[in-house]
Coordinates of C-alpha atoms and ligand atoms in Angstrom, one line a residue:
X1 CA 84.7 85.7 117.5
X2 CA 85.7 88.2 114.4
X3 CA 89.3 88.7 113.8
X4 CA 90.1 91.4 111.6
X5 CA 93.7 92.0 109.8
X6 CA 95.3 93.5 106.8
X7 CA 93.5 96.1 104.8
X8 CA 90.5 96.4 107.8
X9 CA 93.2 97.7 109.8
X10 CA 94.4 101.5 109.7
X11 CA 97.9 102.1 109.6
X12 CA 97.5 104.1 112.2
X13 CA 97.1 100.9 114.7
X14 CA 99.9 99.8 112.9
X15 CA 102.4 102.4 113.8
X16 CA 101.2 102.8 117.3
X17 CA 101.5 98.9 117.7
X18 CA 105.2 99.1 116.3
X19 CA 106.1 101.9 118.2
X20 CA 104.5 100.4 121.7
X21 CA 106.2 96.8 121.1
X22 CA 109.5 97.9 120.1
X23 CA 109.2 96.9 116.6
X24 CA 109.7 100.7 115.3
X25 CA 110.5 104.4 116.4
X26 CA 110.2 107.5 115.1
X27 CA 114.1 108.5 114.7
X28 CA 115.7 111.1 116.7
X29 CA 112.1 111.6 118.7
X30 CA 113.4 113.4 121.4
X31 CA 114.2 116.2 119.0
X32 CA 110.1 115.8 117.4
X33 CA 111.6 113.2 114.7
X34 CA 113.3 113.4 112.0
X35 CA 110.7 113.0 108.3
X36 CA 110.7 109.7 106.9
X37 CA 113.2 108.4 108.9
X38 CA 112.9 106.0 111.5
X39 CA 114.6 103.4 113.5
X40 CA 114.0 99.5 114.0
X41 CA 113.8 98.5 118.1
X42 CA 114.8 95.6 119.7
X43 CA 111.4 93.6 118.1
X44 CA 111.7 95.1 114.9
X45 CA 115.5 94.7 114.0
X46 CA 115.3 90.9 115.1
X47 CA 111.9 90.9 112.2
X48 CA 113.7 92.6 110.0
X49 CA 117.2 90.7 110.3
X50 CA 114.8 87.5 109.5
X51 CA 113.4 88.6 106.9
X52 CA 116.8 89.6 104.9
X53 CA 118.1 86.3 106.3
X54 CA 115.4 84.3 104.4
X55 CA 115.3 86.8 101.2
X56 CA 119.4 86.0 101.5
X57 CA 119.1 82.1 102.0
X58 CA 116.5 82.4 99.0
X59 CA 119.1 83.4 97.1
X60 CA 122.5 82.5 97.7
X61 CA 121.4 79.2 99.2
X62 CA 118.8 78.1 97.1
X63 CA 120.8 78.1 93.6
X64 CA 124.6 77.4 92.8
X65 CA 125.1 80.5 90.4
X66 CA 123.9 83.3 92.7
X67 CA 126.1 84.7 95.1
X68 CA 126.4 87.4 97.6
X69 CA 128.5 90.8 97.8
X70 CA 128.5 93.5 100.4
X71 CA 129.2 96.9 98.1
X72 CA 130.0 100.6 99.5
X73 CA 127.4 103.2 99.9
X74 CA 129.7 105.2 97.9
X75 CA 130.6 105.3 94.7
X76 CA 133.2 107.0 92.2
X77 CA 130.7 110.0 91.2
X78 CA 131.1 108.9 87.8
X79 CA 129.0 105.7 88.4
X80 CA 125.8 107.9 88.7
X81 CA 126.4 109.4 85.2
X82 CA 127.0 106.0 83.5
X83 CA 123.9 104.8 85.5
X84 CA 121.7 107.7 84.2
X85 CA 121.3 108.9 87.7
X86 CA 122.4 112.4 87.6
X87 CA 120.5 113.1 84.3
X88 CA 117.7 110.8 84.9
X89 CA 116.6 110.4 88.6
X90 CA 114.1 112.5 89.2
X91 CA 110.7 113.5 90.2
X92 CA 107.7 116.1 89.2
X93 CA 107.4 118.4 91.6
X94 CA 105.0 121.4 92.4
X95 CA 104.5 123.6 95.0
X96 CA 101.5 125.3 96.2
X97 CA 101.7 128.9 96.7
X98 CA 99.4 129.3 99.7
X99 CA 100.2 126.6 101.8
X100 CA 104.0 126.0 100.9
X101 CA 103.6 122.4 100.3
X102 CA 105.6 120.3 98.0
X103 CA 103.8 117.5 96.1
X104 CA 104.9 115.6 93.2
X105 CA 102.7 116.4 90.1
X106 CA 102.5 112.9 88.9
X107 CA 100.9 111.9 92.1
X108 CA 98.4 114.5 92.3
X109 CA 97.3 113.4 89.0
X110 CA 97.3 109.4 89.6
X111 CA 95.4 110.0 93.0
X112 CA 92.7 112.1 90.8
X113 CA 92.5 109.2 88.7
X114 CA 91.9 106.9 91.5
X115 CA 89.2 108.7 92.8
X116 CA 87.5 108.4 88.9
X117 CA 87.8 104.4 89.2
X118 CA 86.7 104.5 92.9
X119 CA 83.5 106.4 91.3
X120 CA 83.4 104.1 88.6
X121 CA 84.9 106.2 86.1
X122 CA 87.2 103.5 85.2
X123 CA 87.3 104.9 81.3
X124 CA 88.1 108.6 82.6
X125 CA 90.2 107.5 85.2
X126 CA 92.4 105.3 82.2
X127 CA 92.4 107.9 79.9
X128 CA 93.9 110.7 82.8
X129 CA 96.6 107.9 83.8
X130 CA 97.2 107.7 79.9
X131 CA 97.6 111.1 79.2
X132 CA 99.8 112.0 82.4
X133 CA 102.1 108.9 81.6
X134 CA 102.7 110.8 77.6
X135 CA 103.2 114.2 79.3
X136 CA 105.9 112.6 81.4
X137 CA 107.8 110.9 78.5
X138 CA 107.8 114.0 76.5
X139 CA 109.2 115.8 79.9
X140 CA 106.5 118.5 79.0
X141 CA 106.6 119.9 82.5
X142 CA 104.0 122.7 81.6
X143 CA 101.8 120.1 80.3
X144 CA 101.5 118.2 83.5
X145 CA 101.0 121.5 85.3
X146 CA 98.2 122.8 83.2
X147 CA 96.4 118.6 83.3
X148 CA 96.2 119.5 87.0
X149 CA 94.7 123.0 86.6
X150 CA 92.3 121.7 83.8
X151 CA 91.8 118.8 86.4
X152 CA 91.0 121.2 89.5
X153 CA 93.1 120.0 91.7
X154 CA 93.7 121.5 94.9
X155 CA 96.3 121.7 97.9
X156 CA 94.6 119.8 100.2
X157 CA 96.2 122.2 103.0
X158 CA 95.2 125.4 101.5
X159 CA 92.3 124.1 99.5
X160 CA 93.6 126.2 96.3
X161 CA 94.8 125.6 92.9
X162 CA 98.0 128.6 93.2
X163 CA 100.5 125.8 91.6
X164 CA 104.1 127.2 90.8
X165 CA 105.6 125.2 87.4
X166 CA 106.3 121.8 87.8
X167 CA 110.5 121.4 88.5
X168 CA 112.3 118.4 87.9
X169 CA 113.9 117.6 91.3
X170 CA 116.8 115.1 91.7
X171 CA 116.3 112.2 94.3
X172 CA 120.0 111.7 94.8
X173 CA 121.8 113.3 98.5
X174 CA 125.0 114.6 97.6
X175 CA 128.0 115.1 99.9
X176 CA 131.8 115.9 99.7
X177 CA 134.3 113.6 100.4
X178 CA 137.8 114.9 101.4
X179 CA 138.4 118.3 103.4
X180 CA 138.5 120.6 99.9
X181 CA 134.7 121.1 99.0
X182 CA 135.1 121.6 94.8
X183 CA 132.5 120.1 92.3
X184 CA 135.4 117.1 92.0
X185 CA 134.4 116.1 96.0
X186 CA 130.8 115.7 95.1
X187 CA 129.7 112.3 95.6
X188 CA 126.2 110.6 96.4
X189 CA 124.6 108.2 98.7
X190 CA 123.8 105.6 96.5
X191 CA 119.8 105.8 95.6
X192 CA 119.9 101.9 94.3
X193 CA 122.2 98.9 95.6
X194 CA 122.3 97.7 92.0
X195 CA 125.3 99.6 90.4
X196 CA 127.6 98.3 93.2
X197 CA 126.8 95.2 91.7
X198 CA 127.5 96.4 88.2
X199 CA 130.3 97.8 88.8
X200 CA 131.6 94.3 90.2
X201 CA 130.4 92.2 87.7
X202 CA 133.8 91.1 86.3
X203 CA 135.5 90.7 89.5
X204 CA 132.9 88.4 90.8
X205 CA 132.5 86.6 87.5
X206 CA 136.5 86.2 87.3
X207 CA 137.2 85.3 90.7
X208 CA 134.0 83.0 91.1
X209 CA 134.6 81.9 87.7
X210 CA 131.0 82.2 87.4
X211 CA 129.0 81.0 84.2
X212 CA 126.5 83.1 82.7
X213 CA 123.5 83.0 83.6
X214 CA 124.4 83.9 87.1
X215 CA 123.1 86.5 89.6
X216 CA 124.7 88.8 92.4
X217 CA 122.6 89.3 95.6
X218 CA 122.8 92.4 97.7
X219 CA 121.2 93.3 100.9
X220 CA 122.2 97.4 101.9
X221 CA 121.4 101.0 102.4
X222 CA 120.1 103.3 99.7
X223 CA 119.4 106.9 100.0
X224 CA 116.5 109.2 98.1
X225 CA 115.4 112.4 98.7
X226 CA 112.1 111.6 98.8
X227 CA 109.8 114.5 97.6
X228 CA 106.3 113.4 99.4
X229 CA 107.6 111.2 102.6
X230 CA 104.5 109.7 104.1
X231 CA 102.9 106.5 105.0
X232 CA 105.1 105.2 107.7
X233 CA 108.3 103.3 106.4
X234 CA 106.7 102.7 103.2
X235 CA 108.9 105.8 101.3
X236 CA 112.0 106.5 104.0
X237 CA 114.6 108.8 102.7
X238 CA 116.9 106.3 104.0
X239 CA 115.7 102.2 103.5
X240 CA 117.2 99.3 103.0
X241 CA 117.2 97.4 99.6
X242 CA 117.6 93.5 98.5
X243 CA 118.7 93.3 94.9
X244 CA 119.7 90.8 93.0
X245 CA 121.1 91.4 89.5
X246 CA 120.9 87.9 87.1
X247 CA 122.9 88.1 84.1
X248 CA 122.0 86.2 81.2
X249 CA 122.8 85.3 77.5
X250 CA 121.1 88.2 75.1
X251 CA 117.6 86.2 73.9
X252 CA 116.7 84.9 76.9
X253 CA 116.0 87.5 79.0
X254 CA 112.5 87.1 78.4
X255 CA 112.3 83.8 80.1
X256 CA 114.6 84.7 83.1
X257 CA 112.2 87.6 83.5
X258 CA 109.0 85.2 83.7
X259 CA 111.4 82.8 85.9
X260 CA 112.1 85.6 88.6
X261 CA 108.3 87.1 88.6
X262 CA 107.1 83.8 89.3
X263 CA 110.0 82.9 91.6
X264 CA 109.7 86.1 93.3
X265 CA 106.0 85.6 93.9
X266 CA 106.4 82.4 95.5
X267 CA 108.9 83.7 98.2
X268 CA 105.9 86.5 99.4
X269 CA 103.8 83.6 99.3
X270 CA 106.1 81.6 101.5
X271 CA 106.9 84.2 104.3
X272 CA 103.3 84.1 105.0
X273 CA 101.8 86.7 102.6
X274 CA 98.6 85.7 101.5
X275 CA 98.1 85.5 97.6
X276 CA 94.7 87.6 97.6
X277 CA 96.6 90.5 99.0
X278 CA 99.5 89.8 96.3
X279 CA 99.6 90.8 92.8
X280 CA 101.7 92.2 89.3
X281 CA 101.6 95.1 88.3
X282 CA 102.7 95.9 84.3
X283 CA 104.3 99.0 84.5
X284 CA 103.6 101.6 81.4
X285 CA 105.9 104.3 81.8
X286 CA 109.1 102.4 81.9
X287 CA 112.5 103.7 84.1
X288 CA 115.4 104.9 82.0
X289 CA 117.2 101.4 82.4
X290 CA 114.3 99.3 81.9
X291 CA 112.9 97.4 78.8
X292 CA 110.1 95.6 80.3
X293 CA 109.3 95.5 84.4
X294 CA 106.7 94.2 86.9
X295 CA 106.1 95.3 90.5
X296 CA 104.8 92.7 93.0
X297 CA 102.4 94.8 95.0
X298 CA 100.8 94.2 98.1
X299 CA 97.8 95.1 99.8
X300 CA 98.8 97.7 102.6
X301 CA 96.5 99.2 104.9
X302 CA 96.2 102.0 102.6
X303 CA 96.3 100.1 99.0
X304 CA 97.6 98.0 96.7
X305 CA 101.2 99.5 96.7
X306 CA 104.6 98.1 95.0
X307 CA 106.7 96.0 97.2
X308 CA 109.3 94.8 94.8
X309 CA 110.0 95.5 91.1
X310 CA 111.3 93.0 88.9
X311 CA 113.1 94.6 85.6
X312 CA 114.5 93.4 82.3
X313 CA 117.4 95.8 82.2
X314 CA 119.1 94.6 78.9
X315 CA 122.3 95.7 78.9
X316 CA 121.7 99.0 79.5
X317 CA 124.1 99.2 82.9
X318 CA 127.0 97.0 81.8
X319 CA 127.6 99.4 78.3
X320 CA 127.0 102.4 79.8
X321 CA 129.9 101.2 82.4
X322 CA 132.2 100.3 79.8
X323 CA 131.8 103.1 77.9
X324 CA 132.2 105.8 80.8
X325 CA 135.1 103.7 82.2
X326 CA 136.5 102.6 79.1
X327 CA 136.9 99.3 80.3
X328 CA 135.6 96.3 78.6
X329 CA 132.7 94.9 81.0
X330 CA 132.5 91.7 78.3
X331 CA 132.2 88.2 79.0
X332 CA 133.1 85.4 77.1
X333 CA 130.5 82.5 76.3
X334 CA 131.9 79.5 75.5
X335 CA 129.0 77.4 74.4
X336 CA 128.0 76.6 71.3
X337 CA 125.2 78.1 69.4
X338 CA 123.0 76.1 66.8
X339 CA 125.2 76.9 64.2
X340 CA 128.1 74.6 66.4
X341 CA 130.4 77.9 66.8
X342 CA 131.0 79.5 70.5
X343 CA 128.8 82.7 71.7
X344 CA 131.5 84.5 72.3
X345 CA 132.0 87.9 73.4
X346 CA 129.2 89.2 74.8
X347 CA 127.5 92.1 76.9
X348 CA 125.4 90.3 79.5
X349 CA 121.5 91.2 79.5
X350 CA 120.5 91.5 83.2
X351 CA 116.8 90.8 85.0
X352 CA 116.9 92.3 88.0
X353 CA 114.6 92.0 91.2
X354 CA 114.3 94.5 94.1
X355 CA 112.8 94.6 97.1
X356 CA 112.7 97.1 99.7
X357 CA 113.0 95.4 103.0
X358 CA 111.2 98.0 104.9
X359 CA 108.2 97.4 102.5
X360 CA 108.8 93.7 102.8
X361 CA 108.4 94.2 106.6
X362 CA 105.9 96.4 106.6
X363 CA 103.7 94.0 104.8
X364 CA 104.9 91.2 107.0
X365 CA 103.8 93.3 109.9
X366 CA 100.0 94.3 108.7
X367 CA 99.4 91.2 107.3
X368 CA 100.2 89.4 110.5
X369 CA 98.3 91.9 113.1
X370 CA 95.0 90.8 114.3
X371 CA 92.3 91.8 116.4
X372 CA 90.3 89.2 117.8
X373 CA 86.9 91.0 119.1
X374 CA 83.8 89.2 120.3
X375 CA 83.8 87.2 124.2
X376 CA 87.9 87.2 124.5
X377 CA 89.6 90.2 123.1
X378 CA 93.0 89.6 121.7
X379 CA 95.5 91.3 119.5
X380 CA 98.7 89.5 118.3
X381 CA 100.8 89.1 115.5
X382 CA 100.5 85.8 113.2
X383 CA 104.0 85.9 112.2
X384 CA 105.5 83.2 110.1
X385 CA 107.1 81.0 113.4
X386 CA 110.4 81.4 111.4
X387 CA 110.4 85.1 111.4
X388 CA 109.5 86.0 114.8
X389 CA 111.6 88.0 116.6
X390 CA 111.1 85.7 119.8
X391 CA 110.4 82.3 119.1
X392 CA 109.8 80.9 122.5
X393 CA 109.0 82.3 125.7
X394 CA 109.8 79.8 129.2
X395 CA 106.9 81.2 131.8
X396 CA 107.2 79.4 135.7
X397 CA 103.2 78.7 137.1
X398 CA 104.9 80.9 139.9
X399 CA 108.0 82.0 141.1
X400 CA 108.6 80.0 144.1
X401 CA 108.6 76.1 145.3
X402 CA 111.5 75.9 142.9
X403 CA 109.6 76.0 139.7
X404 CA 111.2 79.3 138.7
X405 CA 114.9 77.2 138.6
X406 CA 113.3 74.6 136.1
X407 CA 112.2 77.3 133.6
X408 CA 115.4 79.0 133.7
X409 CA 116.9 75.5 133.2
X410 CA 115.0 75.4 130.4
X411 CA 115.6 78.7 128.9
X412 CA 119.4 78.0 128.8
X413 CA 119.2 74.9 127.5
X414 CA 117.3 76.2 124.4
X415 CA 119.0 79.1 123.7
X416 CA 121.8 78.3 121.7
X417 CA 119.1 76.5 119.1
X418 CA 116.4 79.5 118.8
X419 CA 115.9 82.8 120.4
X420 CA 114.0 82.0 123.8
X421 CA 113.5 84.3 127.1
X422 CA 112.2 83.7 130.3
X423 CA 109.4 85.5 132.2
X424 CA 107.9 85.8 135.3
X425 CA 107.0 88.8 135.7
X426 CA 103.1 88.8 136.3
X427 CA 100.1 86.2 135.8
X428 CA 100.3 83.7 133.3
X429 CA 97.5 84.7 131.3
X430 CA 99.3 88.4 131.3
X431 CA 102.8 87.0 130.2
X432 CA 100.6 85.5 127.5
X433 CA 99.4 88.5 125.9
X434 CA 102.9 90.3 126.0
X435 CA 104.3 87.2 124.0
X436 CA 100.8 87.4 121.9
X437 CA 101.7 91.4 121.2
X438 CA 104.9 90.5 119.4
X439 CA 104.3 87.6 118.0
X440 CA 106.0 84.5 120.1
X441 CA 104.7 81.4 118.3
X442 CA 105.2 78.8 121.9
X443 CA 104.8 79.8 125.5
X444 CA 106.0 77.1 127.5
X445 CA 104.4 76.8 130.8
X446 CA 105.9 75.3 133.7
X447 CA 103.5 74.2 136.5
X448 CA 103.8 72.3 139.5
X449 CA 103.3 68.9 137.9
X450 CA 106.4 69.4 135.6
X451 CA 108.5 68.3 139.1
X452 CA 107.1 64.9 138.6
X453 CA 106.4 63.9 134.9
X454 CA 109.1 66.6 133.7
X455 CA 106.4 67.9 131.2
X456 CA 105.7 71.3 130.4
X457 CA 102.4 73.0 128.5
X458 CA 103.4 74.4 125.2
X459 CA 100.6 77.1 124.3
X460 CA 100.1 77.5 120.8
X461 CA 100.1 81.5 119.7
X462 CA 97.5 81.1 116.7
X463 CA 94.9 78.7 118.1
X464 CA 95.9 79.2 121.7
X465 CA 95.4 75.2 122.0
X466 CA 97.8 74.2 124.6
X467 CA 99.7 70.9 124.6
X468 CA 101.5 68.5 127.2
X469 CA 105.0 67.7 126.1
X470 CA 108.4 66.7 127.7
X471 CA 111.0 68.7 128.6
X472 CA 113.3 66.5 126.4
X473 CA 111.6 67.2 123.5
X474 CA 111.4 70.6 123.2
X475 CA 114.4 71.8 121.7
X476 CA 113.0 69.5 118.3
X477 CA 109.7 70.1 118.3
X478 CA 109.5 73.9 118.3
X479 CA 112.8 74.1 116.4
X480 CA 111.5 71.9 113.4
X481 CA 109.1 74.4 113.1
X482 CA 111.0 78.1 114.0
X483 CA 113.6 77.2 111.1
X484 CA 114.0 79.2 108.3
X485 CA 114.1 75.8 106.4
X486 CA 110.1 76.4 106.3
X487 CA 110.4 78.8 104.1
X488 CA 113.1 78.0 101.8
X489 CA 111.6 74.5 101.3
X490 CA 109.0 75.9 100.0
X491 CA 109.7 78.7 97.6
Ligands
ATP1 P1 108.2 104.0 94.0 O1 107.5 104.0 92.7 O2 107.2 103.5 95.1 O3 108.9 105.3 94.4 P2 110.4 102.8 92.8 O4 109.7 102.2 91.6 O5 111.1 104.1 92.6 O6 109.3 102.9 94.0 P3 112.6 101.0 92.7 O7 113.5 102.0 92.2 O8 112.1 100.0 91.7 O9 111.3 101.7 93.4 O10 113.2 100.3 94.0 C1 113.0 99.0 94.3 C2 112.3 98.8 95.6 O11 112.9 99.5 96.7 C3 110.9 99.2 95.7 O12 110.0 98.2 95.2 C4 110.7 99.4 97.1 O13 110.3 98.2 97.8 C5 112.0 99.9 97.6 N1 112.0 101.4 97.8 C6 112.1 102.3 96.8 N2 112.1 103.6 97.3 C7 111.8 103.4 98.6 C8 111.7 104.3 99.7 N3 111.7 105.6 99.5 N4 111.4 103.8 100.9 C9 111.3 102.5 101.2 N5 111.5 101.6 100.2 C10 111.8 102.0 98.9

């Protein structure tokens, strides 16, 4: 028997799976879709809700001075100016004449340089990413455009080099609020959870009367206008980001950025990511906020891509805040320095990590899809027991001599402890595979012997080993290991 997952897998299988099983659509398909959009189904949602639920526990559960907020998508427009957002927030992009296509420049010229290392190039292909990384930071847009003449890059549509200039294009979607549209009704979906978060810093640190260091966790929508929208829900236009902004004495944001890379890593590891298919990634052309950052990538079925980026922000957000709003966002630090006289007044320096929980599921669902080829062909998903959208199915032997009216006995009776449903639908081994296809970690099986020793099969998903237990015991036994306790316990 092979099994093959992750990476050996095209993304392709991965979408079709997701779409088949109800895990996710295509949005608005009746109308052919809608680009880089996409909904979650009645699998996926119940995934995805998991896996915010244990990013959230992680957070607000795990440590006493991190806690939770729920912030609009919009924002006074004036926000997005502080943040460096309207000013900042953008892309290379450049067209090609012939075929029409939009493609942002940077990425033409990091996928040439991928192609050197994949040759073995590795000095060329360092020395292109180099060069286009300087070009960007001096903004010299006409640079970047002749690199990818000088390069010979091509529209892979049209096949020719007929570039227009390269354009700065903002990521942000604007709309108007109110019913008079004037440049003063402008306002944006926010492209980044984080400055709802900023902008409430003091009310949560004066209501919570927090103590720096302390963190505020988000889990919303953000919204970019996403130049080059491909690879599934890996860049949506509209996606879903977990944030959590940790602010800390100025001096020590240097270890609170080691403690939250390391800290961060360990969660992946814990959902079930395996570590050869995790790793940093030192970033050299820094955001406009950022004074150092990592991303935690992961090993998709088309790359090593980021999944979460941890940043030392200093106190880049906070000032600019204070100084657009001309309120003081200062906190004061009563603890005493070496010297034996209070901190004082301060600016917090913030760490922040963020993780997009699309990408987060998206890695939860390659990693876990296998395909088991050899004498018994299988496909299911290895999910982590305590992220599974199901987590037990109750499946009657048959329908009739009453055994039916035990399983759905049983069903009710677990269902207010984890998710369970009851089939009956077709042959066992059938029911099987449809639990197998989404991922239900325990089939129970109620046969004709269950009327006398009130026993019932428990087929394991991973090994497909299949054990006798009571009745009695079930709610324990597969609910000891369905909780999301196994994964906070060990992060
Ligand atoms: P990329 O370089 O891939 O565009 P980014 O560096 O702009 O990402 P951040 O601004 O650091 O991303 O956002 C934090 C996280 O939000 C990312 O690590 C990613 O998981 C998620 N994210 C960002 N943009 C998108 C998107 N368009 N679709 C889905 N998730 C996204």
């Amino acid at each position: 028997m092979s099994q093959q997952s992750g990476p050996a897998t095209s993304l392709q299988d991965i979408i079709a799976h997701a779409k088949e099983y109800g895990f996710v659509f295509p949005s608005s398909e009746i109308y052919d879709g809608l680009q880089a959009v996409y909904d979650y189904g009645q699998n996926g949602v119940e995934l995805k809700n998991n896996l915010k639920t244990a990013w959230w526990k992680s957070m607000t559960q795990l440590y006493d001075n991190i806690v939770g907020i729920d912030a609009s998508i919009f924002m006074h427009p004036t926000t997005w100016k502080a943040s460096g957002h309207v000013d900042g927030f953008n892309d290379p992009m450049i067209d090609n004449k012939d075929s029409k296509k939009r493609y942002r420049a940077d990425q033409l010229l990091e996928g040439r340089a991928e192609e050197y290392a994949a040759n073995g190039q590795q000095d060329k292909s360092a020395a292109l990413l180099a060069e286009t990384g300087r070009l960007l930071s001096a903004e010299d847009l006409d640079g970047v455009r002749e690199l990818i003449i000088s390069e010979n890059i091509v529209c892979p549509i049209s096949k020719t080099a007929n570039w227009t200039e390269v354009r700065q294009f903002n990521l942000m979607f604007s709309t108007q609020v109110g019913s008079v549209a004037d440049e003063s009704s402008t306002i944006y979906l926010r492209p980044e959870t984080a400055q709802g978060i900023f902008v409430n810093f003091l009310n949560v640190q004066k209501s919570g009367r927090m103590k720096v260091p302390f963190g505020i966790a988000q889990i919303g929508k953000a919204f970019r206008n996403e130049i080059v929208a491909r690879q599934f829900i890996f860049r949506m236009r509209e996606f879903e980001q977990m944030e959590m902004q940790f602010f800390v004495r100025p001096g020590t944001e240097n270890e609170w950025y080691e403690y939250w890379k390391e800290t961060r890593l360990k969660f992946h590891k814990a959902i079930g990511l395996p570590a050869e298919k995790l790793k940093y990634h030192d970033h050299d052309k820094l955001a406009h906020y950022a004074k150092a950052a990592v991303d935690i990538e992961y090993q998709f079925p088309f790359g090593f891509r980021e999944m979460e980026g941890i940043h030392s922000r200093s106190d880049f957000d906070l000032k600019n805040h204070q100084e657009y709003s001309k309120k003081k966002q200062q906190y004061f630090d009563p603890e005493l320095d070496e010297s034996g006289k209070p901190y004082g007044n301060y600016i917090p320096y913030v760490v922040e990590t963020s993780v997009g929980a699309d990408r987060l599921f998206l890695a939860t669902l390659s990693n876990a899809f296998v395909q088991e080829t050899g004498e018994k062909e299988r496909t299911y998903l290895k999910l982590h027991p305590a992220l599974a959208p199901i987590k037990a199915a109750v499946l009657p032997l048959v329908k009739k001599d009453g055994l039916a009216e035990i399983a759905q006995d049983i069903t009710k009776s677990l269902k207010p402890y984890f998710r369970t449903v009851y089939d009956d639908g077709a042959a066992i081994g059938k029911r099987y595979t449809r639990q197998d296809l989404i991922g239900t970690p325990f089939c129970i099986a109620v046969d004709y012997e269950t009327k006398d020793d009130n026993c019932v099969t428990i087929r394991h998903r991973d090994t497909m080993e299949q054990e006798r237990v009571p009745i009695a015991a079930l709610k324990d036994k597969i609910g000891e290991q369905v909780a999301m306790e196994r994964i906070l316990e060990s992060i």
